[in-house]
XYZ file of C-alpha atoms in Angstrom:
349
model
C 43.958 -59.749 1.236
C 42.805 -56.839 3.346
C 43.458 -53.378 2.001
C 42.418 -51.374 5.019
C 42.696 -52.815 8.485
C 39.119 -53.863 9.272
C 39.734 -53.355 12.989
C 40.171 -49.596 13.010
C 39.331 -48.184 16.450
C 35.789 -46.794 16.523
C 35.302 -43.159 17.254
C 33.381 -42.747 20.502
C 29.656 -42.079 20.133
C 29.463 -43.564 16.630
C 27.218 -46.423 15.533
C 28.780 -49.859 15.132
C 29.786 -50.496 11.530
C 27.633 -52.685 9.304
C 29.224 -55.111 6.849
C 28.318 -54.734 3.185
C 29.427 -57.305 0.605
C 29.642 -56.225 -3.029
C 30.369 -58.953 -5.589
C 31.908 -58.103 -8.948
C 33.888 -55.627 -6.861
C 36.339 -54.809 -9.664
C 33.579 -54.257 -12.228
C 32.184 -51.035 -13.665
C 28.892 -50.991 -11.712
C 30.766 -51.504 -8.431
C 33.093 -48.641 -9.378
C 30.086 -46.278 -9.458
C 28.262 -47.920 -6.530
C 31.114 -47.876 -4.013
C 31.090 -44.092 -3.659
C 27.293 -44.142 -3.066
C 27.724 -46.700 -0.272
C 30.956 -45.332 1.220
C 29.751 -41.723 1.364
C 26.625 -42.490 3.416
C 24.031 -42.008 0.659
C 22.620 -45.520 1.094
C 22.789 -46.384 4.806
C 22.897 -42.885 6.302
C 25.466 -40.159 6.930
C 26.114 -41.460 10.471
C 26.419 -45.189 9.641
C 29.986 -46.562 9.365
C 30.542 -49.461 6.971
C 33.033 -52.271 6.487
C 33.167 -53.210 2.805
C 33.707 -56.800 1.679
C 34.616 -56.866 -2.024
C 34.466 -60.186 -3.859
C 35.695 -60.959 -7.365
C 37.205 -63.833 -9.322
C 40.927 -64.663 -8.915
C 42.153 -63.046 -12.156
C 40.508 -59.731 -11.147
C 42.317 -59.453 -7.805
C 45.002 -57.051 -9.001
C 42.311 -54.733 -10.375
C 40.351 -55.126 -7.124
C 43.392 -54.078 -5.114
C 43.490 -50.916 -7.241
C 39.870 -50.252 -6.206
C 40.918 -50.715 -2.557
C 43.663 -48.107 -3.049
C 41.065 -45.671 -4.385
C 38.761 -46.358 -1.430
C 41.669 -45.490 0.868
C 42.327 -42.332 -1.173
C 38.712 -41.182 -0.808
C 39.605 -40.612 2.862
C 35.998 -41.122 3.963
C 35.424 -41.380 7.703
C 32.480 -43.799 7.325
C 34.683 -46.505 5.757
C 36.037 -48.470 8.711
C 37.519 -51.343 6.764
C 37.822 -52.994 3.366
C 38.323 -56.694 2.718
C 39.216 -57.663 -0.870
C 38.904 -61.389 -1.547
C 38.207 -64.111 -4.120
C 36.772 -66.446 -1.450
C 32.962 -66.330 -0.988
C 33.310 -67.760 2.550
C 35.389 -64.714 3.519
C 33.262 -62.245 1.540
C 29.894 -63.198 3.059
C 31.079 -63.799 6.642
C 28.759 -62.018 9.095
C 27.510 -59.644 6.385
C 24.407 -57.445 6.880
C 23.731 -56.662 3.209
C 24.957 -58.432 0.053
C 24.787 -56.592 -3.277
C 25.358 -59.277 -5.902
C 26.627 -57.512 -9.021
C 28.883 -60.292 -10.277
C 27.437 -62.614 -12.921
C 28.544 -64.253 -16.148
C 27.902 -61.801 -19.020
C 26.051 -62.778 -22.164
C 28.718 -63.136 -24.823
C 28.163 -62.724 -28.561
C 26.390 -65.734 -30.038
C 25.589 -67.163 -26.616
C 22.246 -68.897 -26.151
C 20.086 -67.815 -23.192
C 20.246 -71.422 -21.934
C 24.075 -71.236 -21.805
C 23.853 -67.962 -19.880
C 21.450 -69.573 -17.396
C 23.813 -72.536 -16.960
C 26.871 -70.362 -16.234
C 24.961 -68.227 -13.742
C 23.257 -71.202 -12.148
C 26.703 -72.414 -11.086
C 27.722 -68.985 -9.736
C 24.544 -68.406 -7.723
C 24.440 -71.939 -6.305
C 27.924 -71.331 -4.841
C 26.874 -67.847 -3.666
C 23.701 -69.132 -1.997
C 25.550 -71.920 -0.207
C 28.187 -69.480 1.103
C 25.520 -67.036 2.335
C 23.684 -69.918 3.990
C 26.876 -71.068 5.676
C 28.478 -67.824 6.934
C 26.069 -64.902 6.336
C 23.922 -63.369 9.073
C 20.468 -64.979 9.166
C 19.053 -61.445 8.847
C 21.121 -60.674 5.720
C 19.436 -58.628 2.972
C 20.410 -59.851 -0.507
C 19.994 -57.735 -3.662
C 20.700 -59.563 -6.935
C 21.727 -57.354 -9.854
C 23.697 -59.719 -12.111
C 21.501 -60.972 -14.962
C 19.237 -62.837 -15.428
C 18.665 -61.296 -11.995
C 15.208 -62.688 -11.136
C 16.242 -66.289 -11.765
C 19.701 -65.775 -10.249
C 17.966 -64.514 -7.084
C 15.722 -67.601 -7.074
C 18.742 -69.919 -7.434
C 20.584 -68.079 -4.666
C 17.527 -68.273 -2.377
C 17.005 -72.010 -3.004
C 20.628 -72.673 -2.007
C 20.317 -70.718 1.259
C 17.441 -72.502 3.034
C 18.350 -71.113 6.484
C 17.776 -67.508 5.315
C 14.134 -66.288 5.067
C 12.886 -66.241 1.454
C 11.770 -62.615 1.806
C 15.428 -61.618 2.382
C 16.199 -62.199 -1.316
C 15.291 -59.479 -3.825
C 16.347 -58.501 -7.314
C 16.796 -55.110 -8.913
C 14.002 -53.638 -11.049
C 14.513 -50.124 -9.649
C 16.612 -49.174 -12.677
C 13.619 -49.963 -14.895
C 11.378 -47.973 -12.532
C 13.760 -44.995 -12.618
C 13.866 -45.192 -16.419
C 10.049 -45.252 -16.543
C 9.761 -42.350 -14.113
C 12.186 -40.288 -16.175
C 10.266 -40.968 -19.417
C 6.997 -39.892 -17.761
C 8.532 -36.737 -16.261
C 9.991 -35.820 -19.648
C 6.635 -36.376 -21.393
C 4.778 -34.234 -18.820
C 7.489 -31.561 -18.588
C 7.835 -31.967 -14.805
C 10.608 -32.964 -12.387
C 11.025 -36.674 -11.621
C 10.405 -35.772 -7.963
C 6.786 -34.959 -8.937
C 6.099 -38.514 -10.193
C 5.329 -41.401 -7.831
C 4.104 -45.004 -7.815
C 5.249 -46.135 -11.250
C 5.365 -49.956 -11.303
C 7.556 -52.547 -12.978
C 5.881 -55.963 -13.082
C 7.668 -59.260 -13.717
C 11.072 -60.019 -15.156
C 14.012 -57.640 -15.581
C 14.063 -58.386 -19.302
C 12.396 -57.330 -22.533
C 9.095 -58.810 -21.286
C 8.852 -56.583 -18.185
C 5.654 -54.535 -17.881
C 6.276 -50.858 -17.019
C 2.909 -49.655 -15.704
C 1.948 -45.986 -15.346
C -1.774 -46.588 -14.783
C -1.543 -46.398 -10.958
C 1.032 -43.586 -10.884
C 0.448 -40.079 -9.547
C 1.887 -36.690 -10.401
C 2.087 -33.585 -8.232
C 0.882 -30.568 -10.200
C 0.516 -27.162 -8.537
C 0.918 -28.837 -5.160
C -1.957 -31.283 -5.785
C -1.475 -35.064 -6.196
C -3.488 -36.345 -9.153
C -3.650 -39.519 -11.289
C -0.896 -39.438 -13.883
C -3.016 -40.902 -16.692
C -5.526 -38.033 -16.269
C -2.774 -35.409 -16.444
C -1.136 -37.069 -19.448
C -4.290 -38.190 -21.325
C -2.291 -40.167 -23.898
C -3.348 -43.771 -23.408
C -1.904 -44.854 -26.750
C 1.613 -43.691 -25.749
C 1.340 -45.320 -22.290
C 0.414 -48.639 -23.938
C 3.063 -48.513 -26.680
C 6.158 -46.295 -26.910
C 6.417 -45.761 -23.153
C 6.571 -49.524 -22.542
C 8.940 -50.375 -25.400
C 11.319 -47.500 -24.569
C 11.704 -48.718 -20.974
C 11.930 -52.393 -22.016
C 14.744 -51.704 -24.493
C 16.571 -48.878 -22.691
C 19.438 -51.102 -21.506
C 20.140 -52.218 -25.088
C 19.941 -48.604 -26.294
C 22.583 -47.555 -23.729
C 24.888 -50.408 -24.780
C 24.484 -49.470 -28.463
C 25.306 -45.811 -27.784
C 27.997 -46.233 -25.162
C 29.568 -49.572 -26.042
C 29.146 -50.568 -22.390
C 26.166 -51.459 -20.232
C 24.478 -48.998 -17.852
C 26.746 -48.511 -14.840
C 26.154 -45.052 -13.380
C 22.351 -45.390 -13.578
C 22.473 -49.004 -12.364
C 24.576 -48.004 -9.345
C 22.160 -45.180 -8.495
C 19.210 -47.612 -8.749
C 20.940 -50.183 -6.507
C 21.466 -47.409 -3.950
C 17.786 -46.377 -4.221
C 16.549 -49.984 -3.849
C 18.806 -50.700 -0.880
C 18.101 -47.407 0.902
C 14.336 -47.965 0.650
C 14.747 -51.549 1.909
C 16.872 -50.295 4.823
C 14.823 -47.232 5.844
C 11.353 -47.977 4.406
C 9.197 -46.303 1.762
C 7.525 -42.923 2.298
C 3.902 -42.764 3.427
C 1.587 -43.122 0.417
C 4.361 -44.318 -1.888
C 5.447 -47.738 -3.104
C 8.385 -49.016 -5.100
C 9.177 -51.955 -7.386
C 11.335 -54.871 -6.245
C 11.760 -58.416 -7.487
C 10.474 -60.497 -4.547
C 9.179 -64.016 -3.929
C 5.640 -64.336 -5.329
C 2.818 -65.417 -2.994
C -0.154 -65.697 -5.358
C -0.873 -61.938 -5.437
C -2.367 -60.754 -8.759
C -2.778 -64.424 -9.778
C 0.974 -64.792 -10.232
C 1.657 -68.326 -8.913
C 3.749 -68.511 -5.738
C 7.419 -69.398 -5.717
C 9.200 -67.252 -8.311
C 11.042 -63.936 -8.008
C 8.731 -61.455 -9.746
C 8.774 -57.666 -9.620
C 5.804 -56.265 -7.698
C 4.922 -52.896 -6.193
C 5.812 -53.064 -2.489
C 5.639 -50.888 0.583
C 8.472 -51.279 3.082
C 8.522 -50.636 6.826
C 11.610 -49.246 8.565
C 13.770 -52.274 9.274
C 13.038 -53.898 5.949
C 9.732 -55.790 6.162
C 8.132 -55.457 2.730
C 4.543 -56.136 1.646
C 3.129 -56.481 -1.867
C 0.636 -53.665 -2.539
C -2.817 -55.242 -2.873
C -5.996 -54.278 -4.718
C -4.597 -52.490 -7.800
C -7.156 -53.026 -10.558
C -5.962 -54.839 -13.672
C -7.571 -54.645 -17.100
C -7.143 -57.214 -19.886
C -4.189 -55.317 -21.373
C -2.296 -55.362 -18.064
C -3.187 -58.983 -17.308
C -1.851 -60.102 -20.694
C 1.466 -58.278 -20.085
C 1.768 -59.613 -16.505
C 1.139 -63.200 -17.636
C 3.608 -62.936 -20.541
C 6.469 -61.878 -18.257
C 5.466 -64.567 -15.720
C 5.600 -67.215 -18.464
C 9.167 -66.216 -19.332
C 10.180 -66.370 -15.649
C 8.561 -69.780 -15.263
C 10.519 -71.060 -18.278
C 13.756 -69.723 -16.745
C 12.939 -71.243 -13.347
C 12.181 -74.640 -14.916
C 15.449 -74.555 -16.870
C 17.398 -73.513 -13.751
C 15.839 -76.358 -11.716
C 16.800 -78.817 -14.473
C 20.390 -77.525 -14.475
C 20.538 -77.799 -10.667
C 19.319 -81.413 -10.811
C 21.953 -82.262 -13.451
C 24.675 -80.617 -11.329
C 23.621 -82.633 -8.269
C 23.806 -85.960 -10.147
């Protein structure tokens, strides 16, 4: 069903609309994210959008309520909304796909069961993107386990370049940046080049050793300004690794507002590029950099050119402590990838 007529006449002099698909469209992250996207914060204040919202059949009534609210925002950049439970409709001719929808981990559920449920979802998603999406589509996977879900999606969309599939570790990066700013007593805008390596899970490696801080107008190494190596190697890492669980414990729901902000940050940087001298963390296809074997979706520091071409930052020195952390998170991802490949083979037989 289409809430707003997707063929609204364009105002003269405006850019052509881009099509953005958001899956899990009736969910709580989408509820926070839609305003970011619809108001121009992600793709620019002069860029009209047509929103494709996908959810499962029993969520369609709720999704239609979201469409009503999008209409009631009365935002001039929103040129159309399509609400659907059909992936072939949702991904048709789409420029960017933000994949929020995934099967949640229920109480008592084994990780293997979670992988199996999501393997099915992201195989279907990948095949639909491969079939009807633009070949230049940018895909951001948020639904967990997001690294392996992104890998499954990518493997099922062989006509789309592998580098067009990413997963979200920007929330972890934002969490890390905030912890560092708090510790130093500075604004988050003064901190740059914090890295998240590996999996978006409890094994991720938040790394402040290559970060910088602007103090009195001068950029300097963060570790020198902080001079608390013990904290950087212990509480800083564990706080970031477990922050999602801490939010759930306190709020009774998973991070939505902060996740939506991070998705907007990730997507905006991928669309417009990173600032000169700065890099950001994204889950991308590994190529052997930092001795992480090629072929898995692993979070690396990247620089991005306008238009979306990303490159893994090279030459960052690693000590034994960092190497151990980077290998541990790789090992977990490799286990997930092996399990996902096994599930895919069983599904094909």
